[in-house]
Tab-separated table of C-alpha atoms and ligand atoms in Angstrom:
chain	number	residue	atom	x	y	z
E	29	MET	CA	76.086	250.587	148.119
E	30	ALA	CA	75.097	247.377	146.729
E	31	LYS	CA	76.664	246.688	143.319
E	32	ASP	CA	74.322	245.320	140.446
E	33	TYR	CA	76.502	242.853	138.615
E	34	TYR	CA	73.968	242.398	136.203
E	35	ALA	CA	74.407	245.986	134.902
E	36	THR	CA	78.210	245.586	135.378
E	37	LEU	CA	77.943	242.880	132.565
E	38	GLY	CA	75.163	244.551	130.627
E	39	VAL	CA	72.895	241.514	131.057
E	40	ARG	CA	69.255	241.126	132.125
E	41	ARG	CA	68.579	239.786	135.637
E	42	ASP	CA	67.248	236.504	134.169
E	43	ALA	CA	70.095	236.095	131.710
E	44	SER	CA	71.241	232.299	131.293
E	45	GLN	CA	74.715	231.088	132.109
E	46	GLU	CA	75.304	231.025	128.387
E	47	GLU	CA	74.307	234.710	127.907
E	48	ILE	CA	76.546	235.829	131.272
E	49	LYS	CA	79.591	233.953	129.663
E	50	LYS	CA	79.368	235.553	126.315
E	51	ALA	CA	78.760	238.920	127.905
E	52	TYR	CA	81.863	238.565	129.995
E	53	ARG	CA	83.999	237.346	127.159
E	54	ARG	CA	83.023	240.052	124.847
E	55	LEU	CA	84.051	242.730	127.564
E	56	ALA	CA	87.037	240.963	128.618
E	57	ARG	CA	88.508	241.190	125.175
E	58	GLU	CA	87.829	244.874	124.997
E	59	LEU	CA	89.173	245.568	128.504
E	60	HIS	CA	91.997	243.290	128.626
E	61	PRO	CA	94.908	244.963	130.495
E	62	ASP	CA	97.345	244.174	127.558
E	63	VAL	CA	95.063	245.899	125.188
E	64	ASN	CA	94.021	248.981	127.436
E	65	PRO	CA	96.759	249.407	129.975
E	66	ASP	CA	95.256	252.862	131.263
E	67	PRO	CA	94.368	252.464	134.971
E	68	ALA	CA	90.619	253.253	134.410
E	69	THR	CA	90.111	250.285	132.125
E	70	GLN	CA	92.015	248.002	134.560
E	71	GLU	CA	89.559	248.930	137.218
E	72	ARG	CA	86.558	248.279	134.725
E	73	PHE	CA	88.288	244.842	133.689
E	74	LYS	CA	88.254	244.016	137.482
E	75	GLU	CA	84.840	244.949	137.722
E	76	ILE	CA	83.499	242.856	134.949
E	77	THR	CA	85.628	240.021	136.199
E	78	ALA	CA	84.343	240.194	139.828
E	79	ALA	CA	80.708	240.351	138.383
E	80	TYR	CA	81.369	237.335	136.186
E	81	GLU	CA	82.757	235.399	139.229
E	82	VAL	CA	79.551	236.088	141.086
E	83	LEU	CA	77.022	235.536	138.359
E	84	SER	CA	78.638	232.527	136.892
E	85	ASP	CA	78.338	230.628	140.241
E	86	PRO	CA	74.828	229.647	140.929
E	87	GLN	CA	75.306	229.931	144.734
E	88	LYS	CA	77.038	233.347	144.680
E	89	ARG	CA	74.403	234.722	142.177
E	90	GLN	CA	71.646	233.771	144.559
E	91	MET	CA	73.322	235.566	147.480
E	92	HIS	CA	73.807	238.682	145.214
E	93	ASP	CA	70.131	238.526	144.028
E	94	MET	CA	69.134	238.528	147.658
E	95	GLY	CA	71.217	241.604	148.351
E	96	GLY	CA	73.978	239.829	150.072
E	97	ASP	CA	77.841	240.425	149.211
E	98	PRO	CA	79.222	237.245	147.969
E	99	PHE	CA	82.676	238.385	148.667
E	100	GLY	CA	81.865	238.558	152.446
E	101	GLY	CA	81.971	242.282	152.713
E	102	ALA	CA	85.355	242.725	153.952
E	103	GLY	CA	87.082	245.432	151.764
E	104	GLY	CA	84.030	245.770	149.530
E	105	GLY	CA	84.647	244.708	145.964
E	106	ALA	CA	88.338	243.641	146.709
E	107	GLY	CA	87.294	240.179	146.046
E	108	PHE	CA	89.174	239.914	142.673
E	109	GLY	CA	92.748	238.263	142.974
E	110	ALA	CA	93.592	234.988	144.545
E	111	GLY	CA	91.132	232.537	143.924
E	112	PHE	CA	89.810	233.568	140.455
E	113	PRO	CA	89.548	230.818	138.240
E	114	PHE	CA	92.131	231.151	135.653
E	115	SER	CA	90.607	228.792	133.198
E	116	ASP	CA	87.573	231.151	132.623
E	117	ILE	CA	90.070	233.924	131.675
E	118	MET	CA	91.789	231.701	129.429
E	119	ASP	CA	88.358	230.785	127.856
E	120	ALA	CA	87.545	234.487	127.350
E	121	PHE	CA	90.870	235.087	125.440
E	122	PHE	CA	91.301	231.899	123.684
E	123	GLY	CA	87.650	230.495	123.346
E	124	THR	CA	88.908	227.222	124.289
E	125	ALA	CA	85.790	225.701	126.041
E	126	SER	CA	87.333	225.207	129.384
E	127	ALA	CA	87.556	221.577	130.310
E	128	SER	CA	84.465	220.628	132.122
E	129	ARG	CA	84.873	221.853	135.636
E	130	GLY	CA	84.531	219.590	138.767
E	131	PRO	CA	84.936	216.023	139.204
E	132	ARG	CA	85.011	214.001	136.115
E	133	SER	CA	82.691	210.828	135.911
E	134	ARG	CA	83.919	207.369	136.808
E	135	ALA	CA	81.578	206.259	133.876
E	136	ARG	CA	83.455	205.862	130.755
E	137	ARG	CA	82.224	204.410	127.321
E	138	GLY	CA	83.021	200.926	126.781
E	139	ARG	CA	85.455	199.834	123.900
E	140	ASN	CA	84.406	198.592	120.355
E	141	ALA	CA	85.010	194.929	119.502
E	142	THR	CA	85.450	193.143	116.426
E	143	ILE	CA	84.588	189.434	115.734
E	144	ARG	CA	85.198	187.616	112.415
E	145	VAL	CA	82.278	185.581	110.850
E	146	GLU	CA	82.921	183.042	108.280
E	147	LEU	CA	80.289	182.506	105.657
E	148	ASP	CA	79.844	180.563	102.679
E	149	LEU	CA	78.973	182.075	99.357
E	150	ALA	CA	75.201	181.168	99.849
E	151	GLU	CA	75.161	182.830	103.193
E	152	SER	CA	76.912	185.920	102.127
E	153	GLY	CA	74.991	186.132	99.091
E	154	PHE	CA	71.577	185.598	100.267
E	155	GLY	CA	71.883	186.600	104.052
E	156	THR	CA	71.702	184.582	107.112
E	157	THR	CA	71.112	184.610	110.765
E	158	ARG	CA	74.004	183.626	113.082
E	159	GLU	CA	74.094	182.980	116.707
E	160	LEU	CA	77.525	184.255	117.910
E	161	VAL	CA	79.369	183.696	121.198
E	162	VAL	CA	81.211	186.928	122.301
E	163	ASP	CA	83.493	187.457	125.380
E	164	THR	CA	82.549	190.594	126.647
E	165	ALA	CA	81.907	192.836	129.784
E	166	ILE	CA	78.608	193.424	130.989
E	167	LEU	CA	77.491	195.810	133.911
E	168	CYS	CA	78.018	194.294	137.516
E	169	GLU	CA	74.720	193.366	138.994
E	170	VAL	CA	75.868	193.565	142.449
E	171	CYS	CA	76.880	197.413	142.366
E	172	GLN	CA	75.027	198.369	139.230
E	173	GLY	CA	78.278	199.789	137.777
E	174	SER	CA	79.195	202.169	140.958
E	175	GLY	CA	82.071	199.916	141.842
E	176	ALA	CA	81.230	200.336	145.577
E	177	ALA	CA	80.529	197.241	147.832
E	178	ALA	CA	76.811	196.546	148.734
E	179	GLY	CA	75.604	199.059	151.202
E	180	THR	CA	78.554	201.458	150.934
E	181	HIS	CA	79.003	204.266	148.459
E	182	PRO	CA	82.173	206.361	147.210
E	183	ASP	CA	83.491	208.620	149.933
E	184	THR	CA	83.893	212.264	149.041
E	185	CYS	CA	87.859	212.574	148.492
E	186	ASP	CA	89.267	214.584	151.464
E	187	MET	CA	91.910	216.064	149.536
E	188	CYS	CA	89.806	217.779	146.848
E	189	HIS	CA	86.748	217.833	148.854
E	190	GLY	CA	84.842	216.249	145.841
E	191	ARG	CA	85.943	218.785	143.334
E	192	GLY	CA	88.193	216.518	141.616
E	193	GLU	CA	90.786	219.127	140.967
E	194	VAL	CA	93.447	220.917	143.322
E	195	SER	CA	94.327	224.643	142.910
E	196	GLN	CA	97.425	226.213	142.957
E	197	VAL	CA	97.929	229.896	143.285
E	198	THR	CA	100.386	231.335	140.874
E	199	ARG	CA	101.495	234.913	139.729
E	200	SER	CA	100.745	236.202	136.114
E	201	PHE	CA	99.996	239.201	134.148
E	202	LEU	CA	96.608	239.346	136.106
E	203	GLY	CA	98.424	239.234	139.630
E	204	GLN	CA	97.739	236.027	141.496
E	205	VAL	CA	95.831	233.624	139.553
E	206	MET	CA	94.835	230.037	140.237
E	207	THR	CA	95.551	226.960	138.169
E	208	SER	CA	94.082	223.762	138.625
E	209	ARG	CA	95.096	220.054	138.114
E	210	PRO	CA	93.551	216.803	138.664
E	211	CYS	CA	93.619	215.712	142.289
E	212	PRO	CA	96.275	213.204	142.862
E	213	GLN	CA	94.453	211.276	145.677
E	214	CYS	CA	91.079	210.470	143.698
E	215	GLY	CA	92.370	210.575	140.100
E	216	GLY	CA	89.958	213.461	139.306
E	217	PHE	CA	86.860	211.662	140.296
E	218	GLY	CA	86.002	213.602	143.385
E	219	SER	CA	85.397	210.476	145.349
E	220	VAL	CA	87.423	207.448	146.621
E	221	ILE	CA	86.033	203.895	146.813
E	222	ARG	CA	87.029	202.573	150.142
E	223	HIS	CA	84.940	199.260	149.923
E	224	PRO	CA	85.242	198.130	146.508
E	225	CYS	CA	82.541	195.774	144.988
E	226	GLN	CA	83.987	192.343	145.566
E	227	GLU	CA	82.254	191.089	142.255
E	228	CYS	CA	83.903	193.454	139.779
E	229	SER	CA	86.856	194.834	142.211
E	230	GLY	CA	85.313	198.175	141.742
E	231	ASP	CA	85.307	198.294	137.920
E	232	GLY	CA	81.563	198.331	137.817
E	233	ARG	CA	81.452	195.568	135.215
E	234	VAL	CA	82.212	191.941	135.087
E	235	ARG	CA	83.492	189.568	132.105
E	236	THR	CA	81.204	187.143	130.609
E	237	ARG	CA	80.284	185.121	127.498
E	238	ARG	CA	77.145	186.200	125.786
E	239	THR	CA	75.346	184.750	122.928
E	240	ILE	CA	73.937	187.116	120.422
E	241	LYS	CA	71.690	186.377	117.321
E	242	VAL	CA	72.525	188.703	114.430
E	243	ARG	CA	70.988	189.019	111.049
E	244	ILE	CA	73.477	189.313	108.410
E	245	PRO	CA	72.171	191.143	105.353
E	246	ALA	CA	72.237	189.646	101.725
E	247	GLY	CA	75.222	190.887	99.604
E	248	VAL	CA	77.895	191.258	102.113
E	249	GLU	CA	81.295	190.059	100.815
E	250	ASP	CA	84.862	189.247	102.259
E	251	GLY	CA	85.948	192.183	104.320
E	252	THR	CA	82.591	193.830	105.021
E	253	HIS	CA	82.138	195.198	108.506
E	254	ILE	CA	78.932	195.147	109.954
E	255	GLN	CA	78.154	197.550	113.063
E	256	LEU	CA	76.021	196.597	115.905
E	257	ALA	CA	75.764	199.826	118.017
E	258	GLY	CA	75.888	199.221	121.491
E	259	GLU	CA	76.862	195.394	121.437
E	260	GLY	CA	80.283	196.070	122.492
E	261	GLU	CA	81.420	195.898	125.882
E	262	VAL	CA	80.100	197.965	128.819
E	263	GLY	CA	82.314	200.695	130.050
E	264	PRO	CA	84.084	200.999	133.344
E	265	GLY	CA	81.956	202.686	136.110
E	266	GLY	CA	78.677	201.703	134.388
E	267	GLY	CA	79.575	203.664	131.236
E	268	PRO	CA	77.725	203.218	127.946
E	269	PRO	CA	78.584	200.250	125.960
E	270	GLY	CA	80.841	200.380	122.810
E	271	ASP	CA	79.711	198.917	119.441
E	272	LEU	CA	80.353	195.370	118.184
E	273	PHE	CA	81.772	195.120	114.546
E	274	LEU	CA	81.526	191.796	112.519
E	275	GLU	CA	84.097	191.303	110.092
E	276	ILE	CA	82.883	189.068	107.201
E	277	VAL	CA	85.305	186.268	106.060
E	278	GLU	CA	83.992	184.466	102.969
E	279	ARG	CA	84.913	180.971	102.358
E	280	PRO	CA	85.951	180.183	98.754
E	281	HIS	CA	83.335	178.146	96.785
E	282	PRO	CA	84.546	175.070	94.935
E	283	THR	CA	82.626	176.006	91.644
E	284	PHE	CA	82.009	180.023	91.641
E	285	GLU	CA	84.428	182.716	92.034
E	286	ARG	CA	82.831	185.989	93.182
E	287	ARG	CA	83.529	189.319	91.677
E	288	GLY	CA	81.219	191.762	93.285
E	289	ASP	CA	77.760	190.691	92.974
E	290	ASP	CA	78.655	188.506	89.830
E	291	LEU	CA	79.557	184.920	89.923
E	292	HIS	CA	82.051	183.320	87.503
E	293	CYS	CA	82.663	179.731	86.706
E	294	THR	CA	84.253	177.696	83.828
E	295	VAL	CA	82.616	174.460	82.132
E	296	SER	CA	84.515	172.462	79.745
E	297	ILE	CA	82.664	170.742	76.833
E	298	PRO	CA	84.008	168.573	74.093
E	299	MET	CA	84.770	170.035	70.744
E	300	THR	CA	82.050	168.129	69.023
E	301	ALA	CA	79.527	169.630	71.627
E	302	ALA	CA	80.742	173.163	71.045
E	303	ALA	CA	80.379	172.509	67.299
E	304	LEU	CA	77.097	170.928	67.133
E	305	GLY	CA	75.461	172.546	70.225
E	306	THR	CA	74.362	170.999	73.292
E	307	SER	CA	72.721	171.443	76.702
E	308	LEU	CA	73.972	170.690	80.054
E	309	THR	CA	72.734	170.833	83.429
E	310	MET	CA	74.588	172.885	85.984
E	311	GLU	CA	74.253	173.223	89.849
E	312	THR	CA	73.820	177.136	90.747
E	313	LEU	CA	73.093	178.794	93.938
E	314	ASP	CA	69.374	178.457	92.894
E	315	GLY	CA	69.428	174.852	92.296
E	316	PRO	CA	70.017	172.957	88.959
E	317	GLU	CA	69.771	175.020	85.741
E	318	GLN	CA	69.792	174.067	82.204
E	319	ILE	CA	72.094	175.859	80.076
E	320	ASP	CA	71.970	175.735	76.334
E	321	VAL	CA	75.032	175.906	74.398
E	322	ARG	CA	74.769	176.996	70.958
E	323	PRO	CA	76.230	175.335	67.883
E	324	GLY	CA	79.569	176.839	67.004
E	325	THR	CA	80.460	178.114	70.563
E	326	GLN	CA	84.021	179.034	70.879
E	327	SER	CA	86.435	178.445	73.687
E	328	GLY	CA	86.572	181.491	75.959
E	329	GLN	CA	82.928	182.546	74.953
E	330	VAL	CA	80.767	183.785	78.100
E	331	ILE	CA	77.281	182.499	78.708
E	332	PRO	CA	75.486	184.870	80.811
E	333	LEU	CA	72.665	183.657	83.311
E	334	TYR	CA	71.145	187.101	84.314
E	335	ALA	CA	70.118	187.626	87.822
E	336	ARG	CA	71.614	184.403	89.038
E	337	GLY	CA	74.451	185.956	91.000
E	338	VAL	CA	74.362	187.303	94.422
E	339	GLN	CA	71.934	189.764	95.889
E	340	ARG	CA	73.268	193.213	95.839
E	341	LEU	CA	73.919	194.782	99.446
E	342	ASN	CA	71.153	197.173	100.510
E	343	GLU	CA	69.609	197.244	96.781
E	344	THR	CA	67.294	195.284	94.996
E	345	GLY	CA	68.450	192.949	92.186
E	346	ARG	CA	71.032	190.446	91.792
E	347	GLY	CA	74.333	190.021	89.812
E	348	ASP	CA	74.895	187.569	87.112
E	349	LEU	CA	76.289	184.274	86.808
E	350	LEU	CA	78.706	184.228	83.820
E	351	ILE	CA	79.882	180.818	82.536
E	352	HIS	CA	83.105	180.752	80.793
E	353	VAL	CA	83.208	177.957	78.046
E	354	ASN	CA	86.236	175.960	77.756
E	355	VAL	CA	86.372	173.996	74.651
E	356	GLU	CA	88.267	170.538	74.871
E	357	THR	CA	90.177	169.172	72.128
E	358	PRO	CA	90.279	165.485	72.431
E	359	LEU	CA	93.546	164.183	73.748
E	360	LYS	CA	93.734	160.871	72.114
E	361	LEU	CA	92.030	159.509	68.936
E	362	ASP	CA	91.708	155.754	67.874
E	363	PRO	CA	91.997	154.955	64.236
E	364	GLU	CA	88.515	155.204	63.425
E	365	GLN	CA	88.174	158.632	65.098
E	366	GLU	CA	91.088	159.868	63.409
E	367	GLU	CA	89.837	158.862	60.061
E	368	LEU	CA	86.624	160.463	60.654
E	369	LEU	CA	88.309	163.818	61.661
E	370	ARG	CA	90.551	163.768	58.636
E	371	LYS	CA	87.461	163.113	56.577
E	372	LEU	CA	85.799	165.953	58.166
E	373	SER	CA	88.882	168.280	57.530
E	374	GLN	CA	88.812	167.031	53.923
E	375	LEU	CA	84.935	168.008	53.449
E	376	ARG	CA	85.658	171.548	55.084
E	377	GLY	CA	88.754	171.983	53.029
E	378	GLU	CA	90.732	172.342	56.060
E	379	GLU	CA	93.696	169.902	55.402
E	380	ARG	CA	97.012	171.020	56.664
E	381	PRO	CA	100.413	169.477	56.312
E	382	PRO	CA	100.909	166.914	59.054
E	383	GLY	CA	103.392	168.176	61.663
E	384	LYS	CA	105.987	166.139	63.242
E	385	PHE	CA	103.454	165.170	66.038
E	386	ALA	CA	100.927	163.901	63.822
E	387	PRO	CA	100.289	160.053	64.202
E	388	GLY	CA	102.062	158.138	61.466
E	389	GLN	CA	105.102	160.499	61.523
E	390	GLN	CA	107.815	158.608	63.427
E	391	GLY	CA	109.780	161.448	64.981
E	392	PHE	CA	111.536	161.278	68.411
E	393	PHE	CA	108.457	163.179	70.033
E	394	SER	CA	105.808	161.037	68.467
E	395	ARG	CA	107.539	157.715	69.528
E	396	LEU	CA	107.826	159.196	73.103
E	397	LYS	CA	104.368	160.232	73.222
E	398	ASP	CA	103.089	156.862	71.950
E	399	ALA	CA	105.094	155.108	74.546
E	400	PHE	CA	103.685	157.340	76.983
E	401	ASN	CA	100.239	156.621	75.806
E	402	GLY	CA	100.772	152.914	75.919
E	403	ARG	CA	100.345	152.595	72.195
M	13	LIG	ZN1	80.442	195.376	141.057
M	14	LIG	ZN1	90.387	214.213	145.133
């Protein structure tokens, strides 16, 4: 009598491969000989396994659907044993998605690459466009990635007959089972390239130098990585390209120190200007800017210029420019200046006893200092 394997697994005749696999796994867990050692259960286990072997193989399934016996008739139903794919049983119990069966593809994804891009502050702060020359691998035009010489194609491996794996029969708790390993002759590809493409020596890609134009967004900073998807090298065997990463290196600016989106700088003004107030012109990233210093500005005070820093990355708005004021005390006074300052200190009631460095005090240090200053 003809077996109905669909009934054995309890699936509909139009069940998908996934449904068949699920049904088998569920039953196999129930009926595993270690769980249910009685002979009837073992017999049932063999039946569902035979059913799975047929229905999971499109060719055998078709044969079954047409009323044929995929096991060749001899011994009727004695097909289980040697030749059963062990990995499917492992699947059933351990749920490991069995390594994709059959030959593996020669095509693999290309590697990622990183290149460093040096920018000055204006470029990183406001964005720029750069043409970059990269050494990379591109698809071989001659073989289109196949690796085989023009007019030829990879031959089916005669050791594994294109399966990419070779099988070995071993004994285990199920009796004889088959284990597989990658074919040593073709390396698991299932095919052998007998006449490699001369252009790429069979790799399917060639090395080249390529110029790419990239837009660097405003607000990147030292150490920022920019990912350019698919701009890395093409993979072997015509595989998809990896990504290209740009690593930003920011050159130090002579005036501004960048902290995040803010810029910092220091300006020195004379003591008198700090006391009386002044205005000065400063070269910013936006061009010359007038800065007003209030009368009475102290050394160390910060004058902010809002939104004169760098553009925020992926946001609107800009950081600030923060000007740190350094008040300079005069280094050398001529007699008239000294007199004026004394007068000022008298008027302000700020006279203090002269120290040993005061002019007119003939200590060792002041003599030394006078000599040094050419007085
Ligand atoms: Zn080639
Ligand atoms: Zn092989």
